[in-house]
Coordinates of C-alpha atoms and ligand atoms in Angstrom, one line a residue:
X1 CA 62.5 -78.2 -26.6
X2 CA 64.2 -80.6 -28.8
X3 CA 64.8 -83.9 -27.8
X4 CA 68.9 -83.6 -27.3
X5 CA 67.6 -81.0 -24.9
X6 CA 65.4 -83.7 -22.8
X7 CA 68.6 -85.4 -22.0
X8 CA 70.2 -88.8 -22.1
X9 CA 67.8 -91.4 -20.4
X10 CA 64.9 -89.5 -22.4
X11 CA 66.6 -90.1 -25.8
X12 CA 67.0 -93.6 -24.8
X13 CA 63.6 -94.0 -24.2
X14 CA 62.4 -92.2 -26.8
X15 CA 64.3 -94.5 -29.1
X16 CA 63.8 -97.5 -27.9
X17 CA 59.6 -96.8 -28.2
X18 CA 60.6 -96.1 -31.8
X19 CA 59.3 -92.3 -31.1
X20 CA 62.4 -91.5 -33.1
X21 CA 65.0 -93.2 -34.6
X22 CA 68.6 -93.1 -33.6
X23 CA 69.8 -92.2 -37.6
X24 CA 67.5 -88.8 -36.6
X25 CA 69.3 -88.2 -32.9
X26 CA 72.4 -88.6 -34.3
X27 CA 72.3 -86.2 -36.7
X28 CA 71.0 -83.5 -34.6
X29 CA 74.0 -83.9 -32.5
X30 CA 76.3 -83.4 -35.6
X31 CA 74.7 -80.9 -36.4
X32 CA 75.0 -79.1 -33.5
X33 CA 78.5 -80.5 -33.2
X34 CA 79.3 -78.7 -37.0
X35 CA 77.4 -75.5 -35.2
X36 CA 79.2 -74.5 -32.6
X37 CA 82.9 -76.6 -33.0
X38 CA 84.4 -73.1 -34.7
X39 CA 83.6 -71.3 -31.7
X40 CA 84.0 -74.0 -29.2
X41 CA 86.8 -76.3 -30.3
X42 CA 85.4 -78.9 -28.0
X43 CA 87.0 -82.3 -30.4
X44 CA 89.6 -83.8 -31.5
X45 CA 88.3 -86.1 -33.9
X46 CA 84.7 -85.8 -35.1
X47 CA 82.7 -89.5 -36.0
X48 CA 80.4 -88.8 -38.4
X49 CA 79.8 -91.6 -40.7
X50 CA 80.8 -93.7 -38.4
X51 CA 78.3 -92.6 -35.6
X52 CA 75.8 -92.6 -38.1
X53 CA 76.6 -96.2 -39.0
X54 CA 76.2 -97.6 -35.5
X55 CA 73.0 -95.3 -34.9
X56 CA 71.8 -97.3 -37.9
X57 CA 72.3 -100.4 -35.8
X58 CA 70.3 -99.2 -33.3
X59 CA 67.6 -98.8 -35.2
X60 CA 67.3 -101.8 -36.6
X61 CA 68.0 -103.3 -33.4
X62 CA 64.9 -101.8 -32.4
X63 CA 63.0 -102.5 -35.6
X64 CA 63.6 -106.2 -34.9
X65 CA 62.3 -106.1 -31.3
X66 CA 65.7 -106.8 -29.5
X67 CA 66.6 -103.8 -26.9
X68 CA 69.1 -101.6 -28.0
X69 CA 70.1 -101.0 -23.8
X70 CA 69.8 -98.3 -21.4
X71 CA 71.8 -95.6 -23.8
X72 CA 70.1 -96.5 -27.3
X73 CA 70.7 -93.7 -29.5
X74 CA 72.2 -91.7 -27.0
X75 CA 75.1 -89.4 -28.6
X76 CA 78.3 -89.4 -26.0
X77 CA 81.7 -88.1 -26.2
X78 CA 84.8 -89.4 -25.2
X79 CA 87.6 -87.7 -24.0
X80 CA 90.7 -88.5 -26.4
X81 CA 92.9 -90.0 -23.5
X82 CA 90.6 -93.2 -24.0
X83 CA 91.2 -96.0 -27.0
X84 CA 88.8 -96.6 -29.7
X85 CA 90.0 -98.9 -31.8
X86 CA 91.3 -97.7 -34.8
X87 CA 90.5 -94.4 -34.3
X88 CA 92.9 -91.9 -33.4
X89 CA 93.4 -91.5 -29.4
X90 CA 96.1 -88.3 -29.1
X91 CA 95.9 -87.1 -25.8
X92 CA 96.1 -84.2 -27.1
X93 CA 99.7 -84.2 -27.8
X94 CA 102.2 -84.2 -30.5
X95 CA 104.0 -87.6 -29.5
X96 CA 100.4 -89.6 -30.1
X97 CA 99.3 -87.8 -33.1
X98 CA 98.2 -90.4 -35.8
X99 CA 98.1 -93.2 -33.4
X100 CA 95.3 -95.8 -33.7
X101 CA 94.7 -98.1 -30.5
X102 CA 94.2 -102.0 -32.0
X103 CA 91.7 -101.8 -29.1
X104 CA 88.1 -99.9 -27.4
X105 CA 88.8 -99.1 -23.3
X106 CA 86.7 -101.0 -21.5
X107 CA 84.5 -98.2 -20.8
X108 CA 83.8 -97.6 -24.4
X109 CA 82.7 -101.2 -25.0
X110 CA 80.3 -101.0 -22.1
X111 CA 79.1 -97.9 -24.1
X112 CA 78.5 -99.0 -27.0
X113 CA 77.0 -102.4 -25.6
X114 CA 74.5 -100.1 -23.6
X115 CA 73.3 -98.5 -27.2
X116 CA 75.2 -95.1 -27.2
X117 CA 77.0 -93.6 -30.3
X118 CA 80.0 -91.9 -30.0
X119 CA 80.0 -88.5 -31.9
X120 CA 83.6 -87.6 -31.4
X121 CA 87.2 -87.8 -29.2
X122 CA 87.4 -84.3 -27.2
X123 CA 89.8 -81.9 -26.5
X124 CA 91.9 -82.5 -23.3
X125 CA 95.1 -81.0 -21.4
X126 CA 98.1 -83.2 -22.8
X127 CA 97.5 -86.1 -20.9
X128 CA 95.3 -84.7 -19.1
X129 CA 98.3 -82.5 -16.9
X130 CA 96.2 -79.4 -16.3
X131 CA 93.0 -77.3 -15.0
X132 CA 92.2 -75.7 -18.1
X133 CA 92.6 -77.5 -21.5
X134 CA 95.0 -74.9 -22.5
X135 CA 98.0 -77.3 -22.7
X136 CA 96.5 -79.0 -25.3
X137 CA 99.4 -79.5 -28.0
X138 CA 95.7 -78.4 -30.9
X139 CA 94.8 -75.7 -29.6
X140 CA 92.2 -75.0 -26.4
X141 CA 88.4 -75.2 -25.6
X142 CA 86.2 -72.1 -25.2
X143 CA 83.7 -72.4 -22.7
X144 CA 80.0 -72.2 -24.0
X145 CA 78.9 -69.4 -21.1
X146 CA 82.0 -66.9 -22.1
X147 CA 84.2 -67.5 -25.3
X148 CA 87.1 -65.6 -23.3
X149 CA 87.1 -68.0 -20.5
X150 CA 88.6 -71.8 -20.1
X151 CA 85.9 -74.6 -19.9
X152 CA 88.3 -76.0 -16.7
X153 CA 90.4 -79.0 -17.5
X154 CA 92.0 -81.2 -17.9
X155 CA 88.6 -82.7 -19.2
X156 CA 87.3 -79.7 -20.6
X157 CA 86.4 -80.7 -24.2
X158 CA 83.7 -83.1 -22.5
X159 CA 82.3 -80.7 -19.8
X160 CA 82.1 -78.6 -22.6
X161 CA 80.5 -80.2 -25.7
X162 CA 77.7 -81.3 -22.4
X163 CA 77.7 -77.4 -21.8
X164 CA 76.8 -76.6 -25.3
X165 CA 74.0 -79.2 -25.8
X166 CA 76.0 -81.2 -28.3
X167 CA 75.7 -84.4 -26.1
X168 CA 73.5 -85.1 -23.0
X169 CA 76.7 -87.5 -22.0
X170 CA 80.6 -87.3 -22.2
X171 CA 83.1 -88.7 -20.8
X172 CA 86.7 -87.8 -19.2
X173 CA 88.7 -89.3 -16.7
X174 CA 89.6 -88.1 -13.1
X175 CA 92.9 -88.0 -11.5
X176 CA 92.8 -84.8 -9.6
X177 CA 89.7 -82.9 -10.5
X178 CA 89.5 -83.3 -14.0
X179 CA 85.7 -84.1 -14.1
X180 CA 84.4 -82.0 -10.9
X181 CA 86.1 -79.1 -12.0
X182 CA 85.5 -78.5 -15.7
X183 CA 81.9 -79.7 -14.6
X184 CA 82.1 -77.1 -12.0
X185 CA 83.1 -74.5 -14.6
X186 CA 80.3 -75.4 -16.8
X187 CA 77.4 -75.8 -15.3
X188 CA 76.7 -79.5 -15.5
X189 CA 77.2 -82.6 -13.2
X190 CA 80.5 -84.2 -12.9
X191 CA 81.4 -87.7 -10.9
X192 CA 84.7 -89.1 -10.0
X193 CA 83.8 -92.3 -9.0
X194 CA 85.6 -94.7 -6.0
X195 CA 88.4 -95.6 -7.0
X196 CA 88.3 -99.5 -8.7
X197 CA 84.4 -98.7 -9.5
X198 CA 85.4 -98.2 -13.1
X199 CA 87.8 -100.0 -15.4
X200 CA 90.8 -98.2 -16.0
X201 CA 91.0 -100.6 -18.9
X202 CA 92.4 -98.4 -22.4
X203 CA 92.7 -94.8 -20.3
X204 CA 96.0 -94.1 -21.1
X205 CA 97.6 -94.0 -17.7
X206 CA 98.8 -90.4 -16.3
X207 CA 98.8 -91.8 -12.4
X208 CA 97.6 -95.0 -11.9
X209 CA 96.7 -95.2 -8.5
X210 CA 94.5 -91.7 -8.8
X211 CA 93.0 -92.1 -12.4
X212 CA 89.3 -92.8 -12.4
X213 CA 87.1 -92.2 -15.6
X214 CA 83.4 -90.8 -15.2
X215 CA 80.5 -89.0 -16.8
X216 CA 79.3 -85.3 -17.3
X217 CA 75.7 -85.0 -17.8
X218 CA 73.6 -81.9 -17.6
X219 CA 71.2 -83.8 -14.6
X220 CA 72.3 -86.0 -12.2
X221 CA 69.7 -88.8 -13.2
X222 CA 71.9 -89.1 -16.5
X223 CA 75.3 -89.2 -14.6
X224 CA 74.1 -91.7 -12.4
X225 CA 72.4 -93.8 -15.2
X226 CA 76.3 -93.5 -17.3
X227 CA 78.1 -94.6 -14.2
X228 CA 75.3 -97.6 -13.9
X229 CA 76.4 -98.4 -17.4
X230 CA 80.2 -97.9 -17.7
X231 CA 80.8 -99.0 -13.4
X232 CA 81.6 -102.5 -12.6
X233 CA 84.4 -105.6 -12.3
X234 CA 86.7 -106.0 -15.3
X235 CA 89.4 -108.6 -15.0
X236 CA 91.3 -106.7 -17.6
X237 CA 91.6 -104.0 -14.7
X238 CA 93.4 -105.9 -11.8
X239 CA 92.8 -102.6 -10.0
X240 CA 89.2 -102.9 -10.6
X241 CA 86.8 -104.0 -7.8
X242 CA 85.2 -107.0 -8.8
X243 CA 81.5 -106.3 -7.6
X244 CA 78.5 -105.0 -9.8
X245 CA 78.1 -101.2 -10.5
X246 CA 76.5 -99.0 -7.8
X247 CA 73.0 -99.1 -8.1
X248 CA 71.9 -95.7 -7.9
X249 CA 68.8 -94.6 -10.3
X250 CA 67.2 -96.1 -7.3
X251 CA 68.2 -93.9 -4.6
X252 CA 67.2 -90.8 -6.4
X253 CA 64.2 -89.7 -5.1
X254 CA 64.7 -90.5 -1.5
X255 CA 65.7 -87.3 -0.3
X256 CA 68.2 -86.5 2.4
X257 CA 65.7 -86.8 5.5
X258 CA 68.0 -87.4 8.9
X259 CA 71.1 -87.5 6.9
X260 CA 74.3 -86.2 8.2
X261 CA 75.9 -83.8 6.1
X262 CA 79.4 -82.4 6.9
X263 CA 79.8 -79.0 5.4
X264 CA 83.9 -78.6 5.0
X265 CA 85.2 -75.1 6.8
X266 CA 88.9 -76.0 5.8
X267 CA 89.0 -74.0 2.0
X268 CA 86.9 -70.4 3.4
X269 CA 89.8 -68.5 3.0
X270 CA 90.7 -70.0 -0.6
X271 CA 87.6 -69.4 -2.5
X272 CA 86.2 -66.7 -4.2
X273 CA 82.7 -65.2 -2.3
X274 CA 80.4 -66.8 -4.7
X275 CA 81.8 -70.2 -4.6
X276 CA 81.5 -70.0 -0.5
X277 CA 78.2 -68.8 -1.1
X278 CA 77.1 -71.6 -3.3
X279 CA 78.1 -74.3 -0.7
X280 CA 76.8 -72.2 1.9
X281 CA 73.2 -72.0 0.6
X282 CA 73.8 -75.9 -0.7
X283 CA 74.3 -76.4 3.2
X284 CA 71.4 -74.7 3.9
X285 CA 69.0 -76.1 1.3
X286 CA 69.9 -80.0 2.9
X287 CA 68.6 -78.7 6.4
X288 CA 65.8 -77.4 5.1
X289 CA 65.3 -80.6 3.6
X290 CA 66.0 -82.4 6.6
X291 CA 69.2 -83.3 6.6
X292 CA 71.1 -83.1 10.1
X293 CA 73.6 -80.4 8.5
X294 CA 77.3 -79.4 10.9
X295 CA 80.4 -77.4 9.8
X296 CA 83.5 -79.9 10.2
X297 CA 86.9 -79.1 9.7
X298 CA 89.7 -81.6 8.1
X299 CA 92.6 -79.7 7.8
X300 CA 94.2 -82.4 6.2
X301 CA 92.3 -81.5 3.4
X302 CA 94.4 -78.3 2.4
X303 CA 97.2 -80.9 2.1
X304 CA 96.0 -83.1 -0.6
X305 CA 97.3 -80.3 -2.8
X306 CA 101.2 -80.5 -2.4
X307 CA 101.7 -84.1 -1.9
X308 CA 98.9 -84.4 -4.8
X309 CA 101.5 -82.2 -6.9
X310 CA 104.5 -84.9 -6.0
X311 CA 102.4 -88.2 -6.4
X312 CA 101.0 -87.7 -9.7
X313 CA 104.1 -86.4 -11.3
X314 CA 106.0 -89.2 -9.8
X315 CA 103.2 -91.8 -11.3
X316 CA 103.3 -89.9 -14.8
X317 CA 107.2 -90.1 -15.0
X318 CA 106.8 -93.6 -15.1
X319 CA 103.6 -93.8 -16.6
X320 CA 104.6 -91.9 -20.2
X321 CA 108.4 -93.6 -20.0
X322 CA 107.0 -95.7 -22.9
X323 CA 106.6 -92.9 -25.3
X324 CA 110.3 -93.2 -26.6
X325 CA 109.8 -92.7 -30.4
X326 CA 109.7 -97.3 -31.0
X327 CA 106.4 -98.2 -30.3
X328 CA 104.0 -95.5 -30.4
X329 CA 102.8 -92.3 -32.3
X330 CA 105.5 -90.1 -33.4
X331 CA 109.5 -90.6 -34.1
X332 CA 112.1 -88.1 -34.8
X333 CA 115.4 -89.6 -35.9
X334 CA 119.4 -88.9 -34.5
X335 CA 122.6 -90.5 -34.6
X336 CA 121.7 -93.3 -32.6
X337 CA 118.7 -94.3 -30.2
X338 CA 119.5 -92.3 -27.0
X339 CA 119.1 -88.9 -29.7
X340 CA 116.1 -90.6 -31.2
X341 CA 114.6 -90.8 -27.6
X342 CA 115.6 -87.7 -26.6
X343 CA 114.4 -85.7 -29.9
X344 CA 111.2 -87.4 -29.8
X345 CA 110.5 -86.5 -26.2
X346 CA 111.6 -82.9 -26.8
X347 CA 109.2 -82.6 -30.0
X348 CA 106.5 -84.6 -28.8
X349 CA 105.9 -83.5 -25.4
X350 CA 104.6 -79.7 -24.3
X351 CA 106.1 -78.0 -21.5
X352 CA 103.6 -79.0 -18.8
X353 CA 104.3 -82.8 -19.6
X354 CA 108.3 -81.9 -19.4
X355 CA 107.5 -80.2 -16.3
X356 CA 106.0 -83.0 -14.8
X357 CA 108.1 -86.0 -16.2
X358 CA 111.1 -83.5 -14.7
X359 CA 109.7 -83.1 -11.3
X360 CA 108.0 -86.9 -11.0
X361 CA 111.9 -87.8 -12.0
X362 CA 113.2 -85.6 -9.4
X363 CA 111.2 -87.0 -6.9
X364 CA 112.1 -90.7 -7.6
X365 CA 115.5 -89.8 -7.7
X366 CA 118.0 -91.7 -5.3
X367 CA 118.9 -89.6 -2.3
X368 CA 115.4 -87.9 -3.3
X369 CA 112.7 -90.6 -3.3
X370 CA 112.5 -90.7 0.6
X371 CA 112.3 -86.4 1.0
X372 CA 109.7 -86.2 -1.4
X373 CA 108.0 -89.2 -2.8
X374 CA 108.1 -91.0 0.5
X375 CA 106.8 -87.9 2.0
X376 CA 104.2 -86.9 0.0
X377 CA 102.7 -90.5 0.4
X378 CA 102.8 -90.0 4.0
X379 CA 101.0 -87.5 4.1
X380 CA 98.1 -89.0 1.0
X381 CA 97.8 -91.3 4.4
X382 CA 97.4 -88.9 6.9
X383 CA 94.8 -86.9 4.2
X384 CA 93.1 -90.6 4.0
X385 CA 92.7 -91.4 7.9
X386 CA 91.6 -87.7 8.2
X387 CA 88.9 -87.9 6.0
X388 CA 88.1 -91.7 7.2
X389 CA 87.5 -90.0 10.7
X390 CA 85.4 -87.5 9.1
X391 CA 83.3 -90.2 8.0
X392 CA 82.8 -91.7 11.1
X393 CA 80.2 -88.8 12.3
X394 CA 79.0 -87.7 8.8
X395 CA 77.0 -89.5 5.5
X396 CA 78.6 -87.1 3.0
X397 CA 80.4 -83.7 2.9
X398 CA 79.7 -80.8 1.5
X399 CA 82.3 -77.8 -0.4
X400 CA 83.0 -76.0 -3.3
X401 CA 84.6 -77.6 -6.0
X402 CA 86.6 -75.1 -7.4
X403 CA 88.0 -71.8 -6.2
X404 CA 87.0 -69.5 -8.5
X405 CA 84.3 -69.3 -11.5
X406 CA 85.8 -69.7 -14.8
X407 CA 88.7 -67.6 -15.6
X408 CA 90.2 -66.3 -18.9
X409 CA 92.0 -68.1 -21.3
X410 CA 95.6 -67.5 -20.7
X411 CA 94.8 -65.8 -16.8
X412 CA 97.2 -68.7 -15.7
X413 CA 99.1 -70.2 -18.3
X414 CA 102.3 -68.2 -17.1
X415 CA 102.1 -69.3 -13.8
X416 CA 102.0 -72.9 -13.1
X417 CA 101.3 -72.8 -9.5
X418 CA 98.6 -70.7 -9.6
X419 CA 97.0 -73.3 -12.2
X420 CA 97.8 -76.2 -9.7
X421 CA 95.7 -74.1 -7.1
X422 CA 92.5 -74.5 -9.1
X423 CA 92.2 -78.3 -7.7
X424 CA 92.5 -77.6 -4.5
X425 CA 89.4 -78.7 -3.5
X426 CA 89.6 -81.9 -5.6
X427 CA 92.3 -83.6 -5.1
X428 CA 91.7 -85.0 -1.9
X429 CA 89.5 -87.7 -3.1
X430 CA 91.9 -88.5 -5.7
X431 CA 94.3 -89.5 -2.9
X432 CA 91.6 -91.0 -0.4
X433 CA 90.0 -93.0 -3.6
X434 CA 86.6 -92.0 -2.2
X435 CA 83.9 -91.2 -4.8
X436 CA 83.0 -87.0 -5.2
X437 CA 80.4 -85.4 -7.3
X438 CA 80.4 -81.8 -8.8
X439 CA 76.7 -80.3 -9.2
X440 CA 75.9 -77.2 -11.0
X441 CA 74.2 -74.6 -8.2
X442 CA 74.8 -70.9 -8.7
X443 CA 75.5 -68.4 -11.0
X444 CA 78.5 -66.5 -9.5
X445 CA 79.3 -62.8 -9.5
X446 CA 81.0 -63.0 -12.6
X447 CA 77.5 -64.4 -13.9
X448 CA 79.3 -67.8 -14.2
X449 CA 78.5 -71.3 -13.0
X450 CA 79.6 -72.5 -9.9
X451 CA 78.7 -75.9 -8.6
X452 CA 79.3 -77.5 -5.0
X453 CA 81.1 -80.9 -4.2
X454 CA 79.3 -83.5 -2.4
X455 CA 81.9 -86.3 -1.2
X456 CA 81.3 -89.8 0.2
X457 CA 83.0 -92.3 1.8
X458 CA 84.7 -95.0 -0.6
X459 CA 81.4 -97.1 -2.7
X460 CA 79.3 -94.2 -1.6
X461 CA 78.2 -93.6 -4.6
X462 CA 74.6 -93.9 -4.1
X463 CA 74.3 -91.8 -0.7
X464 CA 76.4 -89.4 -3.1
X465 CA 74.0 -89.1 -5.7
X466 CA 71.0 -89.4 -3.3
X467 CA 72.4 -86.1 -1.3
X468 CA 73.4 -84.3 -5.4
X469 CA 69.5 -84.9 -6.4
X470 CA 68.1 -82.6 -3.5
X471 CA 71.0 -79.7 -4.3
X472 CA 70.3 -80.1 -8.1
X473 CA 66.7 -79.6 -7.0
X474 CA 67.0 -76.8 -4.8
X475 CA 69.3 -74.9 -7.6
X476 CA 68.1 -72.7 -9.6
X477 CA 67.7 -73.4 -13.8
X478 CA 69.5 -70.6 -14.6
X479 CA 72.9 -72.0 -12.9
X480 CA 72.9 -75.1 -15.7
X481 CA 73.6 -75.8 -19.1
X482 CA 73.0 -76.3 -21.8
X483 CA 73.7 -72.9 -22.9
X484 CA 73.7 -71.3 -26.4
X485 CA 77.7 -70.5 -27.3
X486 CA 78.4 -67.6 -25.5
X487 CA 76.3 -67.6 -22.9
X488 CA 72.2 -66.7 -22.5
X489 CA 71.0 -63.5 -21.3
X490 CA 70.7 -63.1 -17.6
X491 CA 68.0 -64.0 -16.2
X492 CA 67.2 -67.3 -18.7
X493 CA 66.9 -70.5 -17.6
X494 CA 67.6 -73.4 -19.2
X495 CA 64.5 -74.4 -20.8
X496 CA 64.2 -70.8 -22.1
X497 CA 61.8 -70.3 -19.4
Ligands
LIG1 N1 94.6 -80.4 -12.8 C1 95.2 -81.5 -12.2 C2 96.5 -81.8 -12.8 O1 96.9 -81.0 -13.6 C3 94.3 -82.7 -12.3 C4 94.3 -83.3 -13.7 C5 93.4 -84.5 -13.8 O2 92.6 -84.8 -13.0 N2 93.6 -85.3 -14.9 O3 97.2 -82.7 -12.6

C-alpha cells in the first residue's frame, strides 16, 4: 500500500520523521492527479510547480529541525470557490474566469501554516448552486466508482479527487449539503461543521448565513484532524465564533457506550431501500455498541427543503450582485453601463445561477418579501426549535444523507426540482447551524456508496465525530474509497484485501 493510501495524518508523520520527504509525496499525488484527471475531470487548476515548491519547504523545514505542523507534506485540494492568492479562483463559471484573488481564505492560510500543499482548485457547481457538479460552466466530474454517474455536488471535484486517491484531504464548502452529499456519493467522510466554527474568510459567499467550509477525508481521524487545523476564531470573519477549534482527535476512541442516539423516521418514504438500510443497520450497530438507540420523528425536518430553496436564493441574489462586469473577472461591453451589466450577467452566468439570482429576486421583491422570504425564515425557526427539542432527549441523530446512490450524469439536469430533492436530508443543519457529518457505510443495490448522517447539536462536533468513529468501524471496507477510476470489482475492499 503506498503511502497516499495510508492517509493524511500518516503522511504527516511519515514526513515529519523524515521517512519520506514531502518533494516525493507530492509527486505521487501529481502523478496520480495526471493519471486519472482525463477520466475524472476532478480540477480546475492543477499546482504543479508550485506544490512542488512549497513541498520543498517542507522539507527543509524538517531538515532543519523546526516542525513542519500537523499536515506536513500532506497533498489537499481546494474547492475553486475559495481564494488563493494569485491563483485563479473561478467558481466554476464564466463571469470569474481569469480572476486572481490579491488574497489566500483564511482556511487556506491555516493550511498551509499546518504543512499541507495544495495540489490543485477543483471542480464545483457554479457557485456551488447544485447537487451534482454538472452546472459547472468547464465541464462536469465523473465519479471514481462509475464514470456514467455524478460524484454529487456542489463539491464534487473534492469528494472526488479523495475518492480516487489523489489526496487523502480536500476541501469544499457547505451551504446545503455540498460536503455530506458528494461525500455520501463517494464513499468518503464529509463534515459541515457549526456554523461560526470555520472562517468564512475568502469563500466566495453564495448564502452567508448557511455557508460553512469543511473537509473530505477517506477516515474520519483525517476529517477530524483537518477541521482541528482549519476550525477556529478569525476576526476577519465577524461571523466566526471566537473560541479555539473543537478538539476532537481526542474523543475518537471513546466509543458511544450509554449515548443517546436519535435515529430520524421523518425521510422513510423519501429514500431509496438501500440508503434506509444503511441508517438502519448504522442504528443497529450503535446499540450493539452500547448506545441507548430510539426512532424520533422531527417532521420539521421535511421542511428545511422549501424554505432552504427560498433562503439561499434570496442570500445569493445579493451575494453575486457584485459581479457586474467593473470589478471582477469577466466584461462584455454595450452602449452604456446598464447593457454592460446586463451582457455580462447574461454571458457570464449559467442557467442555474440565473435561476436562482431570478427567484432570490423574486422573493425579496416588495409586495413579495413578506409571502416568501419572511415565510420561509419562519419556518428555518420552527425547523431550528424542532430540532433544538430533539436535542433535549438525544446526544446525536442518526439518517441517511442522501436519497439515492449516485445517479447518471444528466438523470437530472432537465429537471431542477428533482435535483433540489437530492438535499433533502441536508439542509436542515444548514438552516439550524448545527454541525453534521456524512460517513461512508454501505454499498447500495446499485453497487454504489451510501453513507449515513450523524448530526449534533450546535459545537457538537466532538460527540459527532465520537458517534462517526464507531459507524466507520462497524462498516464494511468495501463501502470506502479510495477506489481505482471506475470502480473495483465487487467484493474488494479498500486495501485490496
Ligand atoms: N445542492 C444545494 C444547492 O444547490 C446545496 C449547495 C451547497 O451546499 N453549496 O443549493
Amino acid at each position: 500500500m503506498s503511502l497516499l493510501d495510508a492517509g493524511a495524518a500518516a503522511v504527516a508523520k511519515a514526513v515529519r520523521a523524515g521517512d519520506v520527504t514531502a518533494v516525493e509525496v507530492i509527486e505521487e499525488a501529481l502523478a496520480r492527479l495526471d493519471a486519472t484527471e482525463g477520466d475524472l475531470h476532478c480540477f480546475q487548476t492543477v499546482l504543479g510547480d508550485k506544490a512542488r515548491r512549497e513541498a520543498a519547504r517542507v522539507d527543509e523545514a524538517v531538515g532543519e529541525g523546526r516542525d513542519p505542523g500537523p499536515l506536513a507534506g500532506v497533498p489537499i485540494a481546494l474547492k475553486d470557490n475559495l481564494c488563493t492568492h494569485g491563483i485563479e479562483t473561478t467558481c466554476s463559471s464564466r463571469i470569474l474566469e481569469g480572476w486572481r484573488p490579491p488574497y489566500d481564505a483564511t482556511v487556506v492560510e491555516r493550511l498551509r501554516g499546518a504543512g499541507a500543499v495544495a495540489v490543485g482548485k477543483t471542480n464545483l457547481d457554479e457557485f456551488a448552486m447544485g447537487s451534482s457538479t454538472e452546472n459547472s460552466a468547464f465541464g462536469p466530474t465523473h465519479n471514481p466508482w462509475d464514470l456514467s454517474r455524478v460524484p454529487g455536488g456542489s463539491s464534487g471535484g473534492s469528494a472526488a479527487a479523495v475518492a480516487a486517491g489523489v489526496v487523502p484531504l480536500a476541501f469544499g464548502s457547505d451551504t446545503g449539503g455540498s460536503i455530506r452529499q458528494p461525500a455520501s456519493l463517494c464513499g468518503v467522510v464529509g463534515i459541515k461543521p457549526t456554523y461560526g466554527v470555520v472562517s468564512r474568510y475568502g469563500l466566495i459567499a453564495f448564502a452567508s448565513s448557511l455557508d460553512q467550509i469543511g473537509p473530505f477525508a477517506p477516515t474520519v481521524a483525517d476529517a477530524a484532524l483537518a477541521l482541528e487545523v482549519i476550525g477556529g476564531g478569525d476576526p476577519r470573519d465577524s461571523t466566526c465564533l471566537a473560541r479555539p477549534a473543537p478538539r476532537l482527535i481526542e474523543v475518537l476512541g471513546r466509543g458511544v457506550e450509554g449515548l443517546r442516539v436519535g435515529v430520524l423516521e421523518d425521510f422513510v418514504d423519501d429514500v431509496s431501500a438501500s440508503c434506509r438500510r444503511a441508517a438502519n443497520d448504522a442504528a443497529d450497530a450503535l446499540a450493539a455498541a452500547g448506545a441507548k438507540v430510539d426512532a424520533v420523528s422531527v417532521p420539521e425536518a421535511r421542511l428545511g427543503l422549501p424554505a432552504y430553496y427560498v433562503i439561499a436564493p434570496a442570500e445569493a441574489s445579493s451575494n453575486l450582485a457584485r459581479y457586474d462586469g467593473v470589478r471582477y473577472g469577466l466584461r462584455v461591453e454595450g452602449p452604456d453601463v446598464e447593457a454592460m451589466n446586463a451582457r455580462t450577467r447574461a454571458a457570464g452566468f449559467g442557467r442555474e445561477v440565473r435561476r436562482r439570482i431570478m427567484i432570490g429576486t423574486y422573493a425579496l421583491s416588495a409586495g413579495y418579501y413578506d409571502a416568501y422570504y419572511g415565510q420561509a425564515q419562519r419556518v428555518r425557526t420552527l425547523v431550528t426549535r424542532a430540532f433544538d427539542a430533539a436535542y433535549e432527549r438525544f446526544d446525536v441523530l442518526l439518517s441517511p444523507t442522501t436519497p439515492s446512490e449516485a445517479f447518471e450524469l444528466g438523470a437530472k439536469t432537465a429537471n431542477p426540482i428533482e435535483m433540489y430533492l437530492s438535499d433533502l436530508c441536508t439542509v436542515s443543519s444548514n438552516l439550524t447551524g448545527q454541525p453534521a457529518i456524512s460517513v461512508p457505510y454501505a454499498l447500495g443495490d446499485e453497487g454504489l456508496p451510501v453513507g449515513v448522517q450523524v448530526m449534533a447539536p450546535a459545537l457538537g462536533e466532538a460527540l459527532m465525530v465520537q458517534v462517526a468513529a464507531v459507524l466507520e468501524q462497524a462498516a464494511p471496507a468495501e463501502a470506502r474509497g479510495p477506489v481505482p477510476v471506475g470502480g473495483r470489482a465487487r467484493g474488494e475492499a479498500a486495501d485490496g484485501a
